[in-house]
Amino acid sequence: MGIRHLTTFLRPYAAAESLDGKQVVIDGPSFAHQIYYICLRASPGARNALEAAPSYQILVDTAIAWLDTIRESNVEIKKIYFDGFLPPAKLDVRLQRLQNSTHQLTQFHQSNNEPCRSSFPQTNSTPVSLFQNTAVRSGLTALPALSFVVPAILEALKASSIYADITEVVPGEADLYCARYLEKHGGVVFTSDSDLLVHDLGHDGAVSFFHDIESSENDASGILRAQIFQPAVISDRLALPNSHGLHSLAFEISMDNHGTFPKLLTRAQSLKAVKENLQMFEDFLKEYAPLPIQSDLPTDVETLRVLRRLHPRTSEYVLHFPSLARIASQPLVSGKSASLSPHIFLPFLLDCPVRTNAWEVSTATRQLAYGLVNVMVPATEQVSSVFEHRRQTDNSDGRELMLPEVPDISGACIAIVETYKELKKKLPEFTEKQLWIAFAVHQDIEWSAMNSKTPISQLLLQRLAYPKISDPSGYFGWDIVQFFAQLQGSLYSLRILQQITSLVVSIEPKTLIPEAVRDLNSLLSSVPRLVDYPDLGTASSIIRKSEEGLRFMKGLKDILKILDSSSSSTASGPSKSRKSSRKKRKRDQAGSELPVGKAKSSNPFSLLESG
């Protein structure tokens, strides 16, 4: 988040230095978003964020190229830390961010009846300049970042022979672990978060911001340079009290962010705001409190290994449970209680904001995933419900989801395995990736039948045949945006399920693990990687009649052909009246607010039973 104006005030006290020979740690979430913005700048012909959106393959290729360039400049990367848990105290801040994202998407929808030209996103982007830190055009940042920027890059780093061992999902906020490393070992942290200037980094710890790292056009050696902020040195130069350092200045700024630097510095030197607001200062310091001394590794080594590979939102959920938090060596978290239903902030999907949220169709998959944790924790820690946060316009508690009882979990696992096997039997030529896409389409059709709606997969085929879309000079409507958002949400829900089943099967003794859970975990190992997710670039390839696009369309038609969709409502094509479309949108919005307990009771994986 950072403290407003702090970096600006301290910039004159930073030193421009070569990075040659430096040892660095990297703030993973900040790094991931820096790479996203680098990729946005490589789409000069795009008119908005949807058109400029890089594929996840381009995103991770750029991330690896950036890190490789750093290493080739004789910089040693010691650690890359990713958030694995955010404290309950940040709930209000996260809700505000979610509301802001929802507002951005709503505004973009209202301003763009034709959200994306058919020739975009372009699969071959302009060559990326990794360290040319020009601003991204404002029109390309009118939407929140792509949904899976952080997990996609994390997934790629953990699959890399070079970066896997230095990449870690920590049981807290990444900046705390960056600070602890620097306080102990010295070095520089690469980040976009000015909060790291306020943490105790020790005498030899320093901060460099991503946008300050640059390559010299006149230097053929390839050595990178950056502005280096060394908080201990800056504090001495500013004559701040040794007992408080930059904490006193940061607190003065937080109390009066309109004050001039000379005024705020004079006050900080005399600890004026600290003395006048002692309790507020103590609360302020809690966010920058150093981590406790790291304890010995637990005996549950296999479970710990899985915990450190989880995607951030999945990690955050499982670390709600004290027994798993202890294995992860999570410091004591104020305000966390095992008796409260966890709050889960799902990645923000860029879907159509007047339709049912794109996460809805795959809710049953995530309910099973959340419920599976109850299999491995003591009865006193088990939870009966969770609160999911998707799109949100207020400070509500989110959507409450009831979780399956432990005795029902094996049956739900078996249902998924049998559905997949039935799809494989009916689609014998399909690859594993295609079969999981078929599974997601099957969920769409089943959910639509239960809720008397037209499957979005059917609408996709109709829209792609529509003249304004099928021509390369045309555009994609919001139904196509919705299809790919929903498809990605379904595939990612399976990834959450895969990660949690991996956690369950890591426990000892193995005899405690239900056989159905082991079978499901084995099957889910083939769930597509994020870089393989279909996206709007896939739709563009369909219009261009590329090999990839034609293969995707043939596969989708084959899937719809073998699925019994007779229970679905009658499809509404492009010619449907505006009045009926408005009614449908109202039904979609109302349906998205229904609590799970009021939904029709049905096996969400039963569509193929009569096939």
XYZ file of C-alpha atoms in Angstrom:
611
model
C 0.000 0.000 0.000
C 2.653 2.508 1.052
C 2.677 5.910 2.729
C 1.719 8.772 0.470
C 4.561 11.185 -0.391
C 7.187 9.270 1.621
C 9.163 8.161 -1.441
C 8.985 11.650 -2.974
C 10.298 13.266 0.221
C 13.175 10.779 0.542
C 14.200 10.619 -3.129
C 16.846 13.386 -2.823
C 18.578 11.203 -0.235
C 18.742 8.088 -2.445
C 21.942 7.209 -4.278
C 22.216 6.233 -7.938
C 24.291 3.067 -7.952
C 25.247 0.173 -10.169
C 23.557 -3.100 -9.288
C 26.737 -4.999 -10.179
C 27.550 -7.424 -7.354
C 24.405 -6.661 -5.325
C 22.439 -9.317 -3.472
C 18.683 -8.785 -3.714
C 15.367 -10.131 -2.496
C 12.205 -9.516 -4.505
C 8.717 -8.580 -3.313
C 6.792 -11.133 -5.412
C 3.355 -9.445 -5.722
C 4.973 -6.116 -6.650
C 7.160 -7.910 -9.182
C 4.181 -9.645 -10.797
C 2.321 -6.376 -11.307
C 5.455 -4.651 -12.604
C 5.678 -7.361 -15.284
C 1.993 -6.890 -16.147
C 2.522 -3.165 -16.768
C 5.634 -3.856 -18.850
C 3.480 -6.116 -21.033
C 0.755 -3.474 -21.345
C 3.299 -1.056 -22.809
C 4.073 -3.631 -25.517
C 0.593 -3.287 -27.096
C 0.749 0.082 -28.866
C -2.236 -0.592 -31.131
C -4.610 -1.525 -28.323
C -7.334 0.947 -27.439
C -8.200 -0.440 -23.973
C -7.110 -2.914 -21.290
C -8.947 -5.900 -22.786
C -7.266 -5.407 -26.138
C -3.863 -4.870 -24.528
C -4.124 -7.829 -22.152
C -1.129 -10.155 -22.579
C -1.625 -13.896 -22.598
C -0.385 -15.625 -19.466
C 2.327 -17.218 -21.600
C 3.621 -13.800 -22.655
C 3.349 -12.624 -19.051
C 5.472 -15.438 -17.589
C 7.971 -15.334 -20.467
C 8.481 -11.634 -19.721
C 8.869 -12.340 -15.993
C 11.541 -14.984 -16.604
C 13.324 -12.725 -19.122
C 13.360 -9.879 -16.563
C 14.873 -12.089 -13.865
C 17.372 -13.577 -16.308
C 18.516 -10.080 -17.279
C 18.973 -9.176 -13.623
C 21.128 -12.262 -13.077
C 23.170 -11.581 -16.229
C 23.976 -8.154 -14.752
C 25.879 -9.872 -11.945
C 23.047 -9.491 -9.429
C 22.434 -12.418 -7.086
C 18.736 -13.041 -6.416
C 18.535 -14.569 -2.943
C 14.767 -14.842 -2.393
C 11.434 -14.103 -4.106
C 8.659 -13.890 -1.519
C 4.901 -14.034 -2.181
C 2.092 -13.272 0.287
C 0.517 -16.418 1.731
C -1.685 -14.734 4.309
C -3.036 -11.243 4.944
C -4.088 -10.336 8.500
C -7.765 -9.841 9.434
C -6.920 -6.220 10.244
C -6.704 -5.566 6.496
C -10.267 -6.731 5.798
C -11.615 -3.179 5.399
C -8.777 -2.218 3.040
C -9.376 -5.333 0.920
C -13.109 -4.677 0.762
C -12.418 -1.135 -0.440
C -10.050 -2.429 -3.125
C -12.680 -4.944 -4.251
C -15.293 -2.201 -4.464
C -12.881 -0.072 -6.489
C -12.258 -2.965 -8.901
C -15.999 -3.578 -9.226
C -16.531 0.124 -9.959
C -13.783 0.094 -12.598
C -15.336 -2.893 -14.348
C -18.831 -1.379 -14.205
C -17.601 1.932 -15.626
C -15.700 0.156 -18.378
C -18.811 -1.848 -19.274
C -20.951 1.280 -19.439
C -18.407 3.014 -21.669
C -17.707 0.085 -24.005
C -20.647 -1.601 -25.706
C -18.063 -3.156 -28.014
C -15.323 -4.051 -25.516
C -12.756 -5.671 -27.779
C -12.012 -5.654 -31.501
C -11.956 -9.095 -33.114
C -8.304 -8.710 -34.095
C -7.246 -8.279 -30.440
C -5.633 -9.274 -28.158
C -2.754 -9.942 -30.525
C -0.924 -13.156 -29.716
C 2.423 -11.802 -30.941
C 3.105 -8.655 -28.971
C 5.683 -5.973 -29.737
C 9.143 -6.825 -28.327
C 9.163 -5.808 -24.682
C 11.605 -3.230 -23.319
C 12.184 -4.579 -19.813
C 13.758 -1.511 -18.200
C 12.334 1.408 -20.164
C 10.078 2.802 -17.489
C 7.744 4.995 -19.513
C 4.216 5.439 -18.232
C 1.446 3.110 -19.386
C -1.281 4.934 -21.321
C -4.202 5.687 -18.974
C -6.697 3.945 -21.276
C -4.878 0.660 -20.715
C -5.247 0.858 -16.945
C -8.986 1.534 -16.821
C -9.565 -2.065 -15.711
C -8.062 -4.044 -12.833
C -5.083 -6.212 -13.746
C -5.653 -9.652 -15.270
C -7.197 -12.073 -12.789
C -4.274 -14.462 -12.358
C -1.173 -12.293 -12.783
C 0.340 -13.299 -9.434
C -0.455 -17.051 -9.466
C 0.623 -17.385 -13.123
C 4.064 -15.939 -12.416
C 4.361 -17.867 -9.150
C 3.449 -21.098 -10.962
C 6.106 -20.450 -13.606
C 8.804 -19.663 -11.028
C 8.066 -22.840 -9.057
C 8.391 -24.814 -12.311
C 11.769 -23.209 -13.120
C 14.981 -25.083 -12.354
C 16.658 -21.735 -11.675
C 14.042 -19.972 -9.550
C 12.037 -22.723 -7.849
C 14.228 -23.031 -4.750
C 14.401 -19.285 -4.071
C 10.667 -18.672 -4.593
C 8.515 -19.053 -1.515
C 4.898 -18.443 -0.497
C 5.255 -17.224 3.091
C 2.666 -17.547 5.901
C 2.197 -13.783 6.063
C 2.862 -10.636 4.046
C 5.824 -10.724 1.688
C 7.219 -7.362 2.830
C 7.708 -8.662 6.392
C 9.811 -11.550 5.120
C 11.793 -9.306 2.776
C 12.538 -7.043 5.750
C 13.581 -9.926 7.987
C 15.983 -11.244 5.353
C 17.612 -7.832 4.886
C 17.847 -7.161 8.620
C 19.725 -10.443 9.019
C 21.812 -10.571 5.835
C 21.804 -7.084 4.298
C 21.159 -6.446 0.614
C 18.544 -4.674 -1.505
C 14.832 -5.393 -1.856
C 13.146 -4.740 -5.215
C 9.584 -3.558 -4.625
C 6.885 -1.043 -5.540
C 5.773 -0.658 -1.908
C 7.136 2.348 0.006
C 6.195 0.619 3.277
C 9.495 -1.227 3.029
C 11.272 2.090 3.721
C 9.668 2.058 7.179
C 10.460 -1.550 8.129
C 13.578 -2.313 10.132
C 16.011 -3.431 7.428
C 19.096 -3.278 9.614
C 22.075 -1.018 8.959
C 22.929 -2.632 5.601
C 19.431 -3.141 4.198
C 18.243 -1.001 1.280
C 15.248 -0.492 -0.998
C 15.046 -0.022 -4.762
C 11.815 0.534 -6.641
C 11.147 -1.345 -9.869
C 10.535 1.836 -11.850
C 13.976 3.120 -10.824
C 15.886 0.186 -12.313
C 17.303 1.084 -15.719
C 19.889 0.051 -18.249
C 22.297 2.597 -19.655
C 22.002 3.084 -23.404
C 25.663 4.122 -23.530
C 26.967 1.162 -21.541
C 27.642 -1.973 -23.596
C 28.417 -3.993 -20.463
C 24.747 -4.559 -19.742
C 25.119 -3.416 -16.132
C 21.911 -2.108 -14.583
C 21.655 0.929 -12.339
C 19.058 1.987 -9.792
C 18.225 4.527 -7.113
C 19.107 2.916 -3.778
C 17.344 4.040 -0.595
C 19.197 2.982 2.558
C 16.826 3.825 5.443
C 19.423 3.706 8.238
C 21.712 6.106 6.360
C 18.837 8.409 5.373
C 17.613 8.532 8.984
C 21.048 9.655 10.132
C 21.250 12.322 7.425
C 17.847 13.655 8.480
C 18.922 13.778 12.148
C 15.947 11.708 13.223
C 16.037 10.254 16.756
C 17.902 6.934 16.841
C 15.131 5.472 18.962
C 12.531 5.977 16.215
C 14.341 6.464 12.903
C 12.085 6.824 9.864
C 9.105 5.631 11.935
C 8.716 9.148 13.335
C 8.746 10.794 9.895
C 6.409 8.202 8.386
C 3.984 8.712 11.268
C 4.051 12.495 10.864
C 3.230 12.080 7.149
C 0.373 9.668 7.904
C -1.086 12.220 10.355
C -0.734 15.160 7.963
C -0.281 14.139 4.348
C -0.700 17.747 3.149
C 2.201 19.102 5.206
C 5.437 20.325 3.640
C 8.559 18.237 4.043
C 10.496 20.833 6.142
C 7.545 21.163 8.519
C 7.029 17.399 8.850
C 10.773 16.761 9.292
C 11.036 19.332 12.102
C 8.090 17.721 13.860
C 9.553 14.229 13.370
C 12.911 15.314 14.823
C 11.150 16.385 18.039
C 8.729 13.390 18.004
C 5.842 15.859 18.213
C 3.069 13.643 16.738
C 4.451 10.582 18.533
C 4.222 12.259 21.945
C 0.785 13.749 21.253
C -0.712 10.517 19.881
C 1.115 7.740 21.688
C -1.609 5.084 21.314
C -2.078 5.862 17.614
C 1.684 5.603 17.133
C 1.776 2.217 18.823
C -1.034 1.025 16.535
C 0.849 2.450 13.544
C 3.978 0.482 14.493
C 2.112 -2.844 14.602
C 2.126 -3.018 10.802
C 5.925 -2.776 10.800
C 6.646 -5.046 13.759
C 9.488 -7.436 12.881
C 8.787 -11.126 12.596
C 9.782 -13.325 15.538
C 12.914 -15.438 15.328
C 12.275 -18.356 12.991
C 11.725 -21.632 14.839
C 13.044 -25.026 13.792
C 11.314 -26.667 10.839
C 8.310 -28.794 11.849
C 8.311 -32.538 11.454
C 5.517 -32.362 8.844
C 8.050 -31.728 6.094
C 5.876 -32.927 3.189
C 2.905 -30.823 4.295
C 5.184 -27.797 4.693
C 6.532 -28.314 1.177
C 2.973 -28.253 -0.203
C 2.055 -25.181 1.853
C 4.972 -23.240 0.378
C 3.787 -23.968 -3.168
C 0.142 -22.982 -2.745
C -1.240 -20.042 -4.668
C -1.725 -17.017 -2.382
C -5.522 -17.110 -2.021
C -5.511 -20.867 -1.384
C -2.703 -20.475 1.140
C -4.640 -17.771 2.916
C -7.651 -20.041 3.318
C -5.796 -23.065 4.701
C -3.695 -20.936 7.086
C -6.934 -19.877 8.749
C -6.727 -23.267 10.489
C -4.344 -23.126 13.499
C -2.944 -26.650 13.057
C -1.854 -25.843 9.478
C -0.638 -22.369 10.464
C 1.662 -23.990 13.052
C 3.163 -26.301 10.419
C 3.816 -23.222 8.243
C 5.493 -21.479 11.235
C 3.032 -18.618 10.961
C 3.578 -15.949 13.623
C 0.689 -15.331 16.008
C -1.933 -13.304 14.114
C -4.044 -10.825 16.053
C -7.762 -11.084 15.359
C -7.619 -14.559 13.798
C -10.047 -17.084 15.266
C -10.638 -20.682 14.239
C -14.274 -20.371 15.247
C -15.066 -17.732 12.608
C -15.942 -18.566 9.013
C -12.985 -17.637 6.783
C -13.252 -14.823 4.253
C -11.931 -15.780 0.815
C -11.125 -13.067 -1.721
C -11.201 -14.752 -5.106
C -9.100 -13.313 -7.942
C -11.166 -10.592 -9.629
C -12.544 -11.919 -12.921
C -12.953 -9.486 -15.816
C -16.454 -10.622 -16.752
C -19.688 -8.914 -17.780
C -20.896 -7.008 -14.696
C -24.601 -7.239 -15.571
C -24.509 -11.036 -15.835
C -24.241 -13.612 -13.060
C -20.695 -13.543 -11.720
C -18.421 -15.802 -13.749
C -17.308 -17.643 -10.576
C -20.857 -18.852 -9.912
C -20.937 -21.849 -12.252
C -17.937 -23.493 -10.555
C -19.072 -22.823 -6.974
C -19.618 -26.526 -6.235
C -15.983 -27.284 -7.102
C -14.720 -24.705 -4.613
C -17.178 -25.781 -1.910
C -15.682 -29.252 -2.107
C -12.151 -27.796 -1.982
C -12.911 -25.703 1.098
C -14.668 -28.607 2.800
C -11.729 -30.950 2.199
C -9.611 -29.101 4.768
C -11.993 -30.385 7.461
C -10.692 -33.888 6.670
C -7.211 -33.031 7.953
C -7.789 -30.669 10.896
C -9.066 -31.396 14.427
C -12.835 -31.278 14.957
C -12.458 -28.113 17.035
C -11.051 -26.280 13.977
C -13.550 -27.475 11.383
C -15.804 -24.878 9.738
C -19.264 -25.311 8.263
C -19.227 -22.297 5.946
C -16.999 -19.700 4.300
C -17.594 -16.229 2.897
C -16.494 -15.666 -0.696
C -15.860 -12.199 -2.078
C -16.234 -11.799 -5.853
C -17.687 -8.601 -7.374
C -18.877 -6.351 -4.563
C -20.270 -2.820 -4.330
C -20.496 -2.507 -0.532
C -18.928 -3.663 2.740
C -21.058 -6.788 3.050
C -19.710 -10.079 4.374
C -19.686 -11.542 0.867
C -21.437 -14.714 -0.250
C -21.808 -17.408 2.411
C -21.202 -20.926 1.103
C -22.146 -23.973 3.148
C -19.520 -26.701 3.037
C -20.141 -30.437 2.582
C -20.094 -32.603 5.683
C -16.982 -34.767 6.050
C -18.946 -38.037 5.415
C -20.205 -36.598 2.080
C -16.798 -35.607 0.738
C -15.805 -38.975 -0.717
C -19.017 -39.110 -2.746
C -18.385 -35.646 -4.183
C -14.803 -36.637 -5.110
C -16.057 -39.786 -6.821
C -18.636 -37.745 -8.784
C -15.912 -35.563 -10.303
C -13.718 -38.547 -11.204
C -16.617 -40.396 -12.809
C -17.725 -37.311 -14.755
C -14.210 -36.878 -16.136
C -13.992 -40.575 -17.077
C -17.342 -40.390 -18.843
C -16.204 -37.354 -20.815
C -13.007 -39.153 -21.743
C -15.027 -42.158 -22.904
C -17.243 -39.990 -25.130
C -14.370 -37.805 -26.384
C -11.558 -40.351 -26.854
C -9.455 -38.113 -29.144
C -9.328 -35.227 -26.672
C -6.133 -34.173 -24.884
C -6.168 -33.734 -21.103
C -6.462 -29.973 -21.528
C -9.456 -30.389 -23.839
C -11.120 -32.783 -21.395
C -10.903 -30.257 -18.564
C -12.360 -27.610 -20.851
C -15.120 -30.122 -21.596
C -15.616 -30.516 -17.846
C -15.990 -26.729 -17.478
C -18.488 -26.574 -20.364
C -20.373 -29.458 -18.804
C -20.598 -27.443 -15.552
C -21.925 -24.475 -17.529
C -24.675 -26.546 -19.139
C -25.658 -28.287 -15.905
C -25.767 -25.045 -13.906
C -27.726 -23.307 -16.676
C -30.288 -26.128 -16.734
C -30.701 -25.897 -12.948
C -31.219 -22.131 -13.155
C -33.265 -21.924 -16.395
C -30.604 -19.973 -18.245
C -28.955 -20.254 -21.636
C -25.478 -21.829 -21.391
C -22.829 -19.245 -22.177
C -21.002 -21.881 -24.247
C -23.984 -22.045 -26.610
C -24.123 -18.252 -26.792
C -20.449 -18.201 -27.738
C -21.060 -20.317 -30.835
C -23.988 -18.116 -31.843
C -22.081 -14.875 -31.318
C -19.013 -16.060 -33.227
C -21.251 -16.727 -36.229
C -22.666 -13.187 -36.044
C -21.381 -11.028 -38.962
C -20.112 -8.159 -36.781
C -17.914 -10.616 -34.894
C -16.860 -13.163 -37.486
C -15.178 -10.499 -39.608
C -11.614 -9.630 -38.475
C -12.551 -5.941 -38.588
C -15.478 -6.539 -36.211
C -15.641 -6.710 -32.437
C -16.366 -9.073 -29.562
C -19.410 -8.453 -27.417
C -19.706 -9.018 -23.678
C -21.051 -12.567 -24.074
C -17.669 -13.635 -25.443
C -15.861 -11.840 -22.608
C -18.177 -13.659 -20.173
C -17.497 -17.076 -21.708
C -13.731 -16.873 -21.328
C -13.952 -15.365 -17.836
C -16.272 -18.186 -16.780
C -14.093 -20.842 -18.418
C -11.007 -19.505 -16.629
C -12.928 -19.365 -13.333
C -13.941 -23.013 -13.708
C -10.408 -24.125 -14.570
C -8.958 -22.143 -11.675
C -11.521 -23.633 -9.283
C -10.158 -27.021 -10.311
C -6.639 -25.719 -9.574
C -7.767 -24.708 -6.066
C -9.228 -28.197 -5.637
C -5.995 -29.774 -6.908
C -3.876 -27.780 -4.466
C -6.057 -28.604 -1.471
C -6.257 -32.316 -2.328
C -2.429 -32.269 -2.557
C -2.361 -30.797 0.927
C -4.729 -33.465 2.263
C -2.760 -36.367 0.765
C 0.440 -34.987 2.346
C -0.744 -35.803 5.871
C 0.460 -38.719 7.949
C -0.521 -41.448 8.480
C -1.662 -42.056 4.910
C -4.335 -44.435 6.180
C -6.323 -41.390 7.292
C -6.703 -40.186 3.690
C -9.947 -41.326 1.993
C -9.208 -43.329 -1.153
C -11.552 -41.107 -3.173
C -9.477 -38.058 -2.251
C -6.267 -39.782 -3.382
C -7.901 -40.775 -6.681
C -9.152 -37.243 -7.266
C -5.762 -35.734 -6.466
C -4.103 -38.048 -8.988
C -6.623 -37.057 -11.654
C -6.290 -33.323 -10.954
C -2.551 -33.414 -11.657
C -3.528 -32.964 -15.323
C -5.496 -29.718 -14.790
C -4.146 -27.095 -17.259
C -1.459 -24.657 -16.187
C -2.447 -21.003 -16.189
C -0.326 -20.377 -19.294
C -2.574 -22.843 -21.141
C -5.869 -21.136 -20.275
C -8.004 -20.109 -23.283
C -8.610 -16.354 -23.329
C -9.757 -13.548 -25.627
C -6.662 -14.224 -27.706
C -8.220 -17.632 -28.417
C -11.353 -15.892 -29.681
C -9.187 -13.690 -31.893
C -7.467 -16.793 -33.294
C -10.893 -18.251 -34.127
C -11.736 -15.165 -36.187
C -8.368 -15.323 -37.955
C -9.036 -19.016 -38.644
C -5.661 -19.977 -37.252
C -4.917 -23.606 -36.479
C -5.309 -22.968 -32.749
C -8.646 -21.215 -33.230
C -10.098 -23.848 -35.536
C -9.015 -26.608 -33.133
C -10.704 -24.845 -30.208
C -13.958 -24.345 -32.130
C -14.062 -27.947 -33.300
C -13.468 -29.125 -29.749
C -16.232 -26.920 -28.369
C -18.701 -28.170 -30.968
C -17.757 -31.768 -30.200
C -18.315 -31.139 -26.486
C -21.737 -29.583 -27.001
C -22.686 -32.387 -29.347
C -22.120 -35.136 -26.778
C -23.631 -33.284 -23.812
C -27.335 -33.545 -23.274
C -28.385 -29.920 -23.100
C -32.085 -30.523 -23.730
C -32.892 -29.298 -20.206
C -31.379 -25.895 -20.917
C -33.608 -22.945 -21.631
C -34.115 -21.950 -25.260
C -31.098 -20.134 -26.601
C -31.430 -16.396 -27.081
C -29.535 -15.322 -30.193
C -28.477 -11.866 -31.354
C -31.974 -11.112 -32.623
C -33.582 -11.320 -29.166
C -35.447 -8.127 -28.288
C -33.906 -5.499 -26.067
C -36.800 -5.816 -23.647
C -36.300 -9.535 -23.078
C -32.528 -9.041 -22.832
C -33.084 -6.502 -20.057
C -35.338 -8.962 -18.234
C -32.689 -11.661 -18.566
C -30.028 -9.372 -17.128
C -32.266 -8.639 -14.126
C -32.767 -12.377 -13.576
C -29.006 -12.927 -13.809
C -28.333 -10.241 -11.228
C -30.994 -11.603 -8.883
C -29.696 -15.147 -9.307
C -26.175 -14.113 -8.381
C -27.399 -12.907 -4.984
C -29.149 -16.123 -3.937
C -27.445 -17.866 -1.008
C -26.275 -21.395 -1.707
C -28.715 -22.839 0.779
C -31.640 -21.651 -1.375
C -30.376 -23.086 -4.632
C -31.965 -26.175 -6.177
C -30.629 -29.393 -4.706
C -28.857 -31.321 -7.435
C -25.676 -33.213 -8.081
C -23.653 -30.654 -10.067
C -21.762 -33.437 -11.871
C -24.791 -35.545 -12.901
C -25.372 -34.367 -16.467
C -23.775 -37.400 -18.126
C -25.544 -40.024 -16.035
C -28.279 -40.623 -18.596
C -25.910 -40.229 -21.555
